[in-house]
Amino acid sequence: MQPYQQAQIATLIDFISRSTGSFVHVLRDPSGVVALIVNAVCKARTLSFSIRNKILPEDVRALFGGCTPSDGHRTRIMKIQRSEWLRQVRLFRAYLRAQMHRSYESYAAEIHFRKHLRLADQMIEFHWKLQLRLLRDLVDKVRGSATSNVHVAEGICLPDFVLEVLGLGPKFAVQPQKNKPELVSIVRQVSKRVPEDQATRIINEEPQYDYERQTTWPVVRTDTLLVEDSGNFGHLVSFFLKVPLHREVHGLRPFRFRRNSTADAEVQPLTLVL
């Protein structure tokens, strides 16, 4: 006897000792056990949904006859029923595992057991979606005030459609936040309406944006270098490099400039590291 069979047999004996009448013949067929698991899980989910949304299903209402129970009492009854349905789910799964090990070898029994559980999960999701639509219709819709009064300063006249939008709430008083592609397009539109000598500067100052990866590349600016030539005349050289720091995009590292110590000093870039 396998170690897991002792617990399963104990569960079955406990169930049989508390039950009366003949045992269910449908348990001989694995598909029947799967159907019982599906029904029990859907019943438990229905009770959980009813407890959260404070609704009373028809089958629970029938238990009280013509009397309407209080909120606390009906919640206790539904929790008890949910616990019972979940106990039956554990029982049917244990019985299904024992049935598979009785019909197949150990290595094949687990395969067939998982196959039936996958079938049960698919059926549970299908039936639960159908029941969830009916349960949502029973939930009371909370409807707030559609609009509120908008106070306008003296001397200002707003159209009616503006007052309707502002009356919906503060979040409708501002424009929606634009994403990065929209911001880039705005920069391009502005650059077309400025003088030609400033259009290039506006385009160059816009953020580098990768449309595929949805990432923004930061602009890297090298430090100002003071280069001495042979005539001991200082030149202030500022390099503004726009190179991506995202190594996964291009596989490149930003290169830096170094100063030669010889008389004929030249600024030589380092080689790119691939």
PDB file of C-alpha atoms in Angstrom:
ATOM      1  CA  MET A   1       0.000   0.000   0.000  1.00  0.00           C
ATOM      2  CA  GLN A   2       1.318   3.409  -0.958  1.00  0.00           C
ATOM      3  CA  PRO A   3       1.714   6.093   1.780  1.00  0.00           C
ATOM      4  CA  TYR A   4      -0.889   8.351   0.201  1.00  0.00           C
ATOM      5  CA  GLN A   5      -3.491   5.549   0.115  1.00  0.00           C
ATOM      6  CA  GLN A   6      -3.757   5.442   3.897  1.00  0.00           C
ATOM      7  CA  ALA A   7      -4.949   9.031   4.066  1.00  0.00           C
ATOM      8  CA  GLN A   8      -7.310   8.492   1.145  1.00  0.00           C
ATOM      9  CA  ILE A   9      -8.822   5.376   2.672  1.00  0.00           C
ATOM     10  CA  ALA A  10      -9.262   7.212   5.968  1.00  0.00           C
ATOM     11  CA  THR A  11     -11.064  10.020   4.146  1.00  0.00           C
ATOM     12  CA  LEU A  12     -13.372   7.578   2.367  1.00  0.00           C
ATOM     13  CA  ILE A  13     -14.151   5.688   5.571  1.00  0.00           C
ATOM     14  CA  ASP A  14     -14.962   8.975   7.308  1.00  0.00           C
ATOM     15  CA  PHE A  15     -17.259   9.965   4.447  1.00  0.00           C
ATOM     16  CA  ILE A  16     -19.032   6.586   4.350  1.00  0.00           C
ATOM     17  CA  SER A  17     -19.484   6.525   8.131  1.00  0.00           C
ATOM     18  CA  ARG A  18     -21.282   9.897   7.990  1.00  0.00           C
ATOM     19  CA  SER A  19     -23.419   8.989   4.976  1.00  0.00           C
ATOM     20  CA  THR A  20     -26.521   6.840   4.732  1.00  0.00           C
ATOM     21  CA  GLY A  21     -27.803   4.761   1.854  1.00  0.00           C
ATOM     22  CA  SER A  22     -25.897   3.181  -1.023  1.00  0.00           C
ATOM     23  CA  PHE A  23     -22.696   4.699  -2.372  1.00  0.00           C
ATOM     24  CA  VAL A  24     -22.859   6.776  -5.542  1.00  0.00           C
ATOM     25  CA  HIS A  25     -22.471   4.530  -8.587  1.00  0.00           C
ATOM     26  CA  VAL A  26     -21.273   7.420 -10.749  1.00  0.00           C
ATOM     27  CA  LEU A  27     -17.946   7.331  -8.880  1.00  0.00           C
ATOM     28  CA  ARG A  28     -17.012   4.224 -10.853  1.00  0.00           C
ATOM     29  CA  ASP A  29     -16.575   6.361 -13.984  1.00  0.00           C
ATOM     30  CA  PRO A  30     -13.692   8.900 -13.917  1.00  0.00           C
ATOM     31  CA  SER A  31     -15.701  11.320 -16.062  1.00  0.00           C
ATOM     32  CA  GLY A  32     -18.474  11.242 -13.464  1.00  0.00           C
ATOM     33  CA  VAL A  33     -15.985  12.097 -10.722  1.00  0.00           C
ATOM     34  CA  VAL A  34     -14.710  14.992 -12.851  1.00  0.00           C
ATOM     35  CA  ALA A  35     -18.277  16.281 -13.236  1.00  0.00           C
ATOM     36  CA  LEU A  36     -18.774  16.135  -9.470  1.00  0.00           C
ATOM     37  CA  ILE A  37     -15.544  18.092  -8.927  1.00  0.00           C
ATOM     38  CA  VAL A  38     -16.673  20.745 -11.403  1.00  0.00           C
ATOM     39  CA  ASN A  39     -20.065  21.097  -9.741  1.00  0.00           C
ATOM     40  CA  ALA A  40     -18.593  21.331  -6.238  1.00  0.00           C
ATOM     41  CA  VAL A  41     -15.986  23.950  -7.195  1.00  0.00           C
ATOM     42  CA  CYS A  42     -18.565  26.108  -8.992  1.00  0.00           C
ATOM     43  CA  LYS A  43     -20.893  25.903  -5.994  1.00  0.00           C
ATOM     44  CA  ALA A  44     -18.087  26.982  -3.663  1.00  0.00           C
ATOM     45  CA  ARG A  45     -17.153  29.893  -5.948  1.00  0.00           C
ATOM     46  CA  THR A  46     -20.782  30.975  -6.148  1.00  0.00           C
ATOM     47  CA  LEU A  47     -21.031  31.098  -2.371  1.00  0.00           C
ATOM     48  CA  SER A  48     -17.757  33.033  -2.099  1.00  0.00           C
ATOM     49  CA  PHE A  49     -19.000  35.582  -4.624  1.00  0.00           C
ATOM     50  CA  SER A  50     -22.308  35.877  -2.770  1.00  0.00           C
ATOM     51  CA  ILE A  51     -20.549  36.470   0.546  1.00  0.00           C
ATOM     52  CA  ARG A  52     -18.329  39.211  -0.880  1.00  0.00           C
ATOM     53  CA  ASN A  53     -21.150  41.031  -2.652  1.00  0.00           C
ATOM     54  CA  LYS A  54     -23.794  40.384   0.043  1.00  0.00           C
ATOM     55  CA  ILE A  55     -26.332  38.663  -2.176  1.00  0.00           C
ATOM     56  CA  LEU A  56     -28.535  35.675  -1.380  1.00  0.00           C
ATOM     57  CA  PRO A  57     -28.664  32.867  -3.998  1.00  0.00           C
ATOM     58  CA  GLU A  58     -31.960  31.142  -4.669  1.00  0.00           C
ATOM     59  CA  ASP A  59     -30.847  27.740  -3.325  1.00  0.00           C
ATOM     60  CA  VAL A  60     -29.739  29.343  -0.051  1.00  0.00           C
ATOM     61  CA  ARG A  61     -32.941  31.404   0.148  1.00  0.00           C
ATOM     62  CA  ALA A  62     -34.975  28.185  -0.113  1.00  0.00           C
ATOM     63  CA  LEU A  63     -33.396  26.932   3.129  1.00  0.00           C
ATOM     64  CA  PHE A  64     -35.085  29.701   5.121  1.00  0.00           C
ATOM     65  CA  GLY A  65     -38.546  29.206   3.647  1.00  0.00           C
ATOM     66  CA  GLY A  66     -40.608  32.367   3.757  1.00  0.00           C
ATOM     67  CA  CYS A  67     -38.434  34.080   6.373  1.00  0.00           C
ATOM     68  CA  THR A  68     -35.721  36.499   5.348  1.00  0.00           C
ATOM     69  CA  PRO A  69     -32.527  35.880   7.363  1.00  0.00           C
ATOM     70  CA  SER A  70     -30.333  38.606   8.758  1.00  0.00           C
ATOM     71  CA  ASP A  71     -27.076  39.489   7.049  1.00  0.00           C
ATOM     72  CA  GLY A  72     -24.925  37.839   9.693  1.00  0.00           C
ATOM     73  CA  HIS A  73     -26.962  34.610   9.790  1.00  0.00           C
ATOM     74  CA  ARG A  74     -27.050  34.117   6.023  1.00  0.00           C
ATOM     75  CA  THR A  75     -23.296  34.765   5.870  1.00  0.00           C
ATOM     76  CA  ARG A  76     -22.681  32.025   8.447  1.00  0.00           C
ATOM     77  CA  ILE A  77     -24.902  29.585   6.552  1.00  0.00           C
ATOM     78  CA  MET A  78     -23.150  30.293   3.252  1.00  0.00           C
ATOM     79  CA  LYS A  79     -19.718  29.843   4.847  1.00  0.00           C
ATOM     80  CA  ILE A  80     -20.801  26.467   6.224  1.00  0.00           C
ATOM     81  CA  GLN A  81     -22.075  25.391   2.813  1.00  0.00           C
ATOM     82  CA  ARG A  82     -18.889  26.592   1.137  1.00  0.00           C
ATOM     83  CA  SER A  83     -16.790  24.544   3.563  1.00  0.00           C
ATOM     84  CA  GLU A  84     -18.896  21.472   2.787  1.00  0.00           C
ATOM     85  CA  TRP A  85     -18.495  21.904  -0.970  1.00  0.00           C
ATOM     86  CA  LEU A  86     -14.735  22.328  -0.607  1.00  0.00           C
ATOM     87  CA  ARG A  87     -14.602  19.180   1.531  1.00  0.00           C
ATOM     88  CA  GLN A  88     -16.366  17.276  -1.224  1.00  0.00           C
ATOM     89  CA  VAL A  89     -13.847  18.606  -3.756  1.00  0.00           C
ATOM     90  CA  ARG A  90     -10.991  17.190  -1.683  1.00  0.00           C
ATOM     91  CA  LEU A  91     -12.856  13.901  -1.308  1.00  0.00           C
ATOM     92  CA  PHE A  92     -13.543  13.484  -5.029  1.00  0.00           C
ATOM     93  CA  ARG A  93      -9.951  14.325  -5.945  1.00  0.00           C
ATOM     94  CA  ALA A  94      -8.649  11.770  -3.463  1.00  0.00           C
ATOM     95  CA  TYR A  95     -11.066   9.179  -4.815  1.00  0.00           C
ATOM     96  CA  LEU A  96     -10.051   9.961  -8.394  1.00  0.00           C
ATOM     97  CA  ARG A  97      -6.371   9.468  -7.540  1.00  0.00           C
ATOM     98  CA  ALA A  98      -7.097   6.168  -5.811  1.00  0.00           C
ATOM     99  CA  GLN A  99      -9.188   5.021  -8.771  1.00  0.00           C
ATOM    100  CA  MET A 100      -6.373   5.820 -11.217  1.00  0.00           C
ATOM    101  CA  HIS A 101      -3.839   3.884  -9.114  1.00  0.00           C
ATOM    102  CA  ARG A 102      -6.226   0.963  -8.942  1.00  0.00           C
ATOM    103  CA  SER A 103      -6.646   0.901 -12.741  1.00  0.00           C
ATOM    104  CA  TYR A 104      -3.070   1.703 -13.892  1.00  0.00           C
ATOM    105  CA  GLU A 105       0.508   1.305 -12.814  1.00  0.00           C
ATOM    106  CA  SER A 106       2.086   3.915 -10.569  1.00  0.00           C
ATOM    107  CA  TYR A 107       3.886   5.817 -13.346  1.00  0.00           C
ATOM    108  CA  ALA A 108       0.831   5.835 -15.634  1.00  0.00           C
ATOM    109  CA  ALA A 109      -1.687   6.522 -12.866  1.00  0.00           C
ATOM    110  CA  GLU A 110      -0.270   9.978 -12.116  1.00  0.00           C
ATOM    111  CA  ILE A 111      -0.339  10.858 -15.822  1.00  0.00           C
ATOM    112  CA  HIS A 112      -4.010   9.914 -16.132  1.00  0.00           C
ATOM    113  CA  PHE A 113      -4.803  11.667 -12.851  1.00  0.00           C
ATOM    114  CA  ARG A 114      -3.260  14.952 -14.023  1.00  0.00           C
ATOM    115  CA  LYS A 115      -5.050  14.598 -17.356  1.00  0.00           C
ATOM    116  CA  HIS A 116      -8.420  14.343 -15.625  1.00  0.00           C
ATOM    117  CA  LEU A 117      -7.554  17.296 -13.376  1.00  0.00           C
ATOM    118  CA  ARG A 118      -6.717  19.426 -16.418  1.00  0.00           C
ATOM    119  CA  LEU A 119     -10.046  18.472 -17.940  1.00  0.00           C
ATOM    120  CA  ALA A 120     -11.781  19.405 -14.693  1.00  0.00           C
ATOM    121  CA  ASP A 121     -10.023  22.802 -14.577  1.00  0.00           C
ATOM    122  CA  GLN A 122     -11.095  23.600 -18.138  1.00  0.00           C
ATOM    123  CA  MET A 123     -14.697  22.662 -17.409  1.00  0.00           C
ATOM    124  CA  ILE A 124     -14.635  24.680 -14.178  1.00  0.00           C
ATOM    125  CA  GLU A 125     -13.503  27.860 -15.940  1.00  0.00           C
ATOM    126  CA  PHE A 126     -16.100  27.398 -18.694  1.00  0.00           C
ATOM    127  CA  HIS A 127     -19.039  26.867 -16.321  1.00  0.00           C
ATOM    128  CA  TRP A 128     -17.860  29.562 -13.919  1.00  0.00           C
ATOM    129  CA  LYS A 129     -17.806  32.209 -16.654  1.00  0.00           C
ATOM    130  CA  LEU A 130     -21.416  31.378 -17.467  1.00  0.00           C
ATOM    131  CA  GLN A 131     -22.484  31.545 -13.831  1.00  0.00           C
ATOM    132  CA  LEU A 132     -20.515  34.725 -13.181  1.00  0.00           C
ATOM    133  CA  ARG A 133     -22.557  36.632 -15.768  1.00  0.00           C
ATOM    134  CA  LEU A 134     -25.770  35.705 -13.979  1.00  0.00           C
ATOM    135  CA  LEU A 135     -24.364  36.546 -10.560  1.00  0.00           C
ATOM    136  CA  ARG A 136     -23.168  39.990 -11.634  1.00  0.00           C
ATOM    137  CA  ASP A 137     -26.698  40.887 -12.672  1.00  0.00           C
ATOM    138  CA  LEU A 138     -27.819  40.336  -9.072  1.00  0.00           C
ATOM    139  CA  VAL A 139     -25.281  42.790  -7.659  1.00  0.00           C
ATOM    140  CA  ASP A 140     -26.675  46.235  -6.933  1.00  0.00           C
ATOM    141  CA  LYS A 141     -25.023  48.830  -9.115  1.00  0.00           C
ATOM    142  CA  VAL A 142     -23.642  51.739  -7.126  1.00  0.00           C
ATOM    143  CA  ARG A 143     -24.451  54.863  -9.067  1.00  0.00           C
ATOM    144  CA  GLY A 144     -22.988  58.147  -7.931  1.00  0.00           C
ATOM    145  CA  SER A 145     -24.064  61.594  -8.945  1.00  0.00           C
ATOM    146  CA  ALA A 146     -23.568  62.092 -12.658  1.00  0.00           C
ATOM    147  CA  THR A 147     -22.532  65.732 -12.463  1.00  0.00           C
ATOM    148  CA  SER A 148     -21.847  68.355  -9.841  1.00  0.00           C
ATOM    149  CA  ASN A 149     -22.115  72.117  -9.794  1.00  0.00           C
ATOM    150  CA  VAL A 150     -19.251  74.071 -11.343  1.00  0.00           C
ATOM    151  CA  HIS A 151     -18.493  77.465  -9.816  1.00  0.00           C
ATOM    152  CA  VAL A 152     -17.263  79.981 -12.390  1.00  0.00           C
ATOM    153  CA  ALA A 153     -15.637  83.300 -11.546  1.00  0.00           C
ATOM    154  CA  GLU A 154     -17.450  86.498 -12.393  1.00  0.00           C
ATOM    155  CA  GLY A 155     -17.055  87.751 -15.914  1.00  0.00           C
ATOM    156  CA  ILE A 156     -16.246  84.294 -17.341  1.00  0.00           C
ATOM    157  CA  CYS A 157     -18.741  82.517 -19.562  1.00  0.00           C
ATOM    158  CA  LEU A 158     -18.125  78.873 -20.432  1.00  0.00           C
ATOM    159  CA  PRO A 159     -20.034  76.842 -23.022  1.00  0.00           C
ATOM    160  CA  ASP A 160     -22.484  74.221 -21.835  1.00  0.00           C
ATOM    161  CA  PHE A 161     -20.401  71.266 -23.040  1.00  0.00           C
ATOM    162  CA  VAL A 162     -17.404  72.575 -21.056  1.00  0.00           C
ATOM    163  CA  LEU A 163     -19.501  72.798 -17.898  1.00  0.00           C
ATOM    164  CA  GLU A 164     -20.740  69.250 -18.430  1.00  0.00           C
ATOM    165  CA  VAL A 165     -17.194  67.907 -18.738  1.00  0.00           C
ATOM    166  CA  LEU A 166     -15.928  69.848 -15.718  1.00  0.00           C
ATOM    167  CA  GLY A 167     -18.894  68.656 -13.685  1.00  0.00           C
ATOM    168  CA  LEU A 168     -17.773  65.038 -14.042  1.00  0.00           C
ATOM    169  CA  GLY A 169     -14.861  65.570 -11.680  1.00  0.00           C
ATOM    170  CA  PRO A 170     -11.379  67.061 -11.231  1.00  0.00           C
ATOM    171  CA  LYS A 171      -9.664  64.513 -13.454  1.00  0.00           C
ATOM    172  CA  PHE A 172     -11.673  65.778 -16.436  1.00  0.00           C
ATOM    173  CA  ALA A 173     -10.415  69.338 -15.912  1.00  0.00           C
ATOM    174  CA  VAL A 174      -6.938  68.578 -17.305  1.00  0.00           C
ATOM    175  CA  GLN A 175      -5.776  67.030 -20.526  1.00  0.00           C
ATOM    176  CA  PRO A 176      -4.869  63.342 -20.451  1.00  0.00           C
ATOM    177  CA  GLN A 177      -1.188  62.594 -20.023  1.00  0.00           C
ATOM    178  CA  LYS A 178       0.533  62.051 -23.341  1.00  0.00           C
ATOM    179  CA  ASN A 179       2.794  59.100 -23.926  1.00  0.00           C
ATOM    180  CA  LYS A 180       6.337  59.372 -25.243  1.00  0.00           C
ATOM    181  CA  PRO A 181       5.595  58.860 -28.970  1.00  0.00           C
ATOM    182  CA  GLU A 182       3.010  61.650 -28.789  1.00  0.00           C
ATOM    183  CA  LEU A 183       5.531  63.959 -27.114  1.00  0.00           C
ATOM    184  CA  VAL A 184       8.071  63.272 -29.856  1.00  0.00           C
ATOM    185  CA  SER A 185       5.470  64.069 -32.521  1.00  0.00           C
ATOM    186  CA  ILE A 186       4.659  67.362 -30.765  1.00  0.00           C
ATOM    187  CA  VAL A 187       8.343  68.325 -30.861  1.00  0.00           C
ATOM    188  CA  ARG A 188       8.440  67.648 -34.594  1.00  0.00           C
ATOM    189  CA  GLN A 189       5.306  69.729 -35.158  1.00  0.00           C
ATOM    190  CA  VAL A 190       6.734  72.641 -33.173  1.00  0.00           C
ATOM    191  CA  SER A 191      10.008  72.497 -35.093  1.00  0.00           C
ATOM    192  CA  LYS A 192       8.106  72.991 -38.363  1.00  0.00           C
ATOM    193  CA  ARG A 193       6.611  76.266 -37.101  1.00  0.00           C
ATOM    194  CA  VAL A 194       9.825  77.908 -35.871  1.00  0.00           C
ATOM    195  CA  PRO A 195      12.556  79.582 -37.942  1.00  0.00           C
ATOM    196  CA  GLU A 196      14.893  77.282 -39.827  1.00  0.00           C
ATOM    197  CA  ASP A 197      17.919  78.192 -37.721  1.00  0.00           C
ATOM    198  CA  GLN A 198      16.138  76.993 -34.558  1.00  0.00           C
ATOM    199  CA  ALA A 199      14.401  73.930 -36.008  1.00  0.00           C
ATOM    200  CA  THR A 200      17.578  71.836 -35.920  1.00  0.00           C
ATOM    201  CA  ARG A 201      18.242  72.780 -32.302  1.00  0.00           C
ATOM    202  CA  ILE A 202      14.741  71.799 -31.227  1.00  0.00           C
ATOM    203  CA  ILE A 203      14.943  68.435 -32.967  1.00  0.00           C
ATOM    204  CA  ASN A 204      18.390  67.715 -31.503  1.00  0.00           C
ATOM    205  CA  GLU A 205      17.214  68.490 -27.982  1.00  0.00           C
ATOM    206  CA  GLU A 206      14.275  66.078 -28.097  1.00  0.00           C
ATOM    207  CA  PRO A 207      14.654  62.802 -26.172  1.00  0.00           C
ATOM    208  CA  GLN A 208      16.015  59.805 -28.015  1.00  0.00           C
ATOM    209  CA  TYR A 209      13.134  57.364 -28.036  1.00  0.00           C
ATOM    210  CA  ASP A 210      13.088  53.734 -29.095  1.00  0.00           C
ATOM    211  CA  TYR A 211       9.612  52.911 -30.437  1.00  0.00           C
ATOM    212  CA  GLU A 212      10.143  49.149 -30.388  1.00  0.00           C
ATOM    213  CA  ARG A 213      11.523  48.837 -26.856  1.00  0.00           C
ATOM    214  CA  GLN A 214       9.544  51.787 -25.445  1.00  0.00           C
ATOM    215  CA  THR A 215      12.644  53.182 -23.729  1.00  0.00           C
ATOM    216  CA  THR A 216      14.241  56.603 -23.579  1.00  0.00           C
ATOM    217  CA  TRP A 217      17.993  56.952 -24.008  1.00  0.00           C
ATOM    218  CA  PRO A 218      19.690  59.514 -21.785  1.00  0.00           C
ATOM    219  CA  VAL A 219      21.933  62.142 -23.348  1.00  0.00           C
ATOM    220  CA  VAL A 220      25.563  61.793 -22.298  1.00  0.00           C
ATOM    221  CA  ARG A 221      27.711  64.896 -22.392  1.00  0.00           C
ATOM    222  CA  THR A 222      31.473  64.637 -21.935  1.00  0.00           C
ATOM    223  CA  ASP A 223      33.302  66.996 -19.660  1.00  0.00           C
ATOM    224  CA  THR A 224      34.825  70.136 -21.116  1.00  0.00           C
ATOM    225  CA  LEU A 225      38.405  69.472 -22.217  1.00  0.00           C
ATOM    226  CA  LEU A 226      41.141  72.107 -22.241  1.00  0.00           C
ATOM    227  CA  VAL A 227      43.510  71.340 -25.102  1.00  0.00           C
ATOM    228  CA  GLU A 228      46.937  73.008 -25.334  1.00  0.00           C
ATOM    229  CA  ASP A 229      48.446  73.375 -28.762  1.00  0.00           C
ATOM    230  CA  SER A 230      52.076  74.010 -29.720  1.00  0.00           C
ATOM    231  CA  GLY A 231      51.549  77.777 -29.356  1.00  0.00           C
ATOM    232  CA  ASN A 232      50.415  77.422 -25.720  1.00  0.00           C
ATOM    233  CA  PHE A 233      47.045  78.816 -26.746  1.00  0.00           C
ATOM    234  CA  GLY A 234      44.137  77.358 -24.787  1.00  0.00           C
ATOM    235  CA  HIS A 235      41.032  76.273 -26.574  1.00  0.00           C
ATOM    236  CA  LEU A 236      37.802  75.407 -24.829  1.00  0.00           C
ATOM    237  CA  VAL A 237      36.284  72.393 -26.523  1.00  0.00           C
ATOM    238  CA  SER A 238      32.868  71.108 -25.523  1.00  0.00           C
ATOM    239  CA  PHE A 239      31.618  67.890 -26.969  1.00  0.00           C
ATOM    240  CA  PHE A 240      28.000  67.013 -26.744  1.00  0.00           C
ATOM    241  CA  LEU A 241      27.646  63.372 -27.626  1.00  0.00           C
ATOM    242  CA  LYS A 242      24.336  61.649 -27.945  1.00  0.00           C
ATOM    243  CA  VAL A 243      25.098  57.966 -27.614  1.00  0.00           C
ATOM    244  CA  PRO A 244      22.778  55.262 -26.279  1.00  0.00           C
ATOM    245  CA  LEU A 245      23.774  53.744 -22.958  1.00  0.00           C
ATOM    246  CA  HIS A 246      21.516  50.725 -23.477  1.00  0.00           C
ATOM    247  CA  ARG A 247      24.077  48.036 -24.327  1.00  0.00           C
ATOM    248  CA  GLU A 248      21.407  45.565 -25.370  1.00  0.00           C
ATOM    249  CA  VAL A 249      20.157  47.840 -28.156  1.00  0.00           C
ATOM    250  CA  HIS A 250      23.298  48.373 -30.211  1.00  0.00           C
ATOM    251  CA  GLY A 251      25.933  46.479 -28.236  1.00  0.00           C
ATOM    252  CA  LEU A 252      28.119  49.646 -28.069  1.00  0.00           C
ATOM    253  CA  ARG A 253      29.689  51.516 -25.202  1.00  0.00           C
ATOM    254  CA  PRO A 254      30.069  55.297 -25.187  1.00  0.00           C
ATOM    255  CA  PHE A 255      33.576  56.376 -26.186  1.00  0.00           C
ATOM    256  CA  ARG A 256      35.589  59.054 -24.425  1.00  0.00           C
ATOM    257  CA  PHE A 257      38.243  61.497 -25.576  1.00  0.00           C
ATOM    258  CA  ARG A 258      41.762  61.526 -24.195  1.00  0.00           C
ATOM    259  CA  ARG A 259      44.423  64.188 -24.403  1.00  0.00           C
ATOM    260  CA  ASN A 260      47.851  63.517 -25.864  1.00  0.00           C
ATOM    261  CA  SER A 261      50.765  64.789 -23.795  1.00  0.00           C
ATOM    262  CA  THR A 262      53.003  65.535 -26.780  1.00  0.00           C
ATOM    263  CA  ALA A 263      53.682  68.991 -28.125  1.00  0.00           C
ATOM    264  CA  ASP A 264      51.342  68.500 -31.021  1.00  0.00           C
ATOM    265  CA  ALA A 265      48.382  67.640 -28.864  1.00  0.00           C
ATOM    266  CA  GLU A 266      45.449  66.102 -30.629  1.00  0.00           C
ATOM    267  CA  VAL A 267      42.169  64.889 -29.337  1.00  0.00           C
ATOM    268  CA  GLN A 268      41.906  61.231 -30.334  1.00  0.00           C
ATOM    269  CA  PRO A 269      38.817  59.173 -29.707  1.00  0.00           C
ATOM    270  CA  LEU A 270      39.186  55.722 -28.256  1.00  0.00           C
ATOM    271  CA  THR A 271      38.054  52.807 -30.323  1.00  0.00           C
ATOM    272  CA  LEU A 272      34.528  51.597 -29.911  1.00  0.00           C
ATOM    273  CA  VAL A 273      34.193  48.557 -27.691  1.00  0.00           C
ATOM    274  CA  LEU A 274      31.883  46.080 -29.355  1.00  0.00           C
TER     275      LEU A 274
END
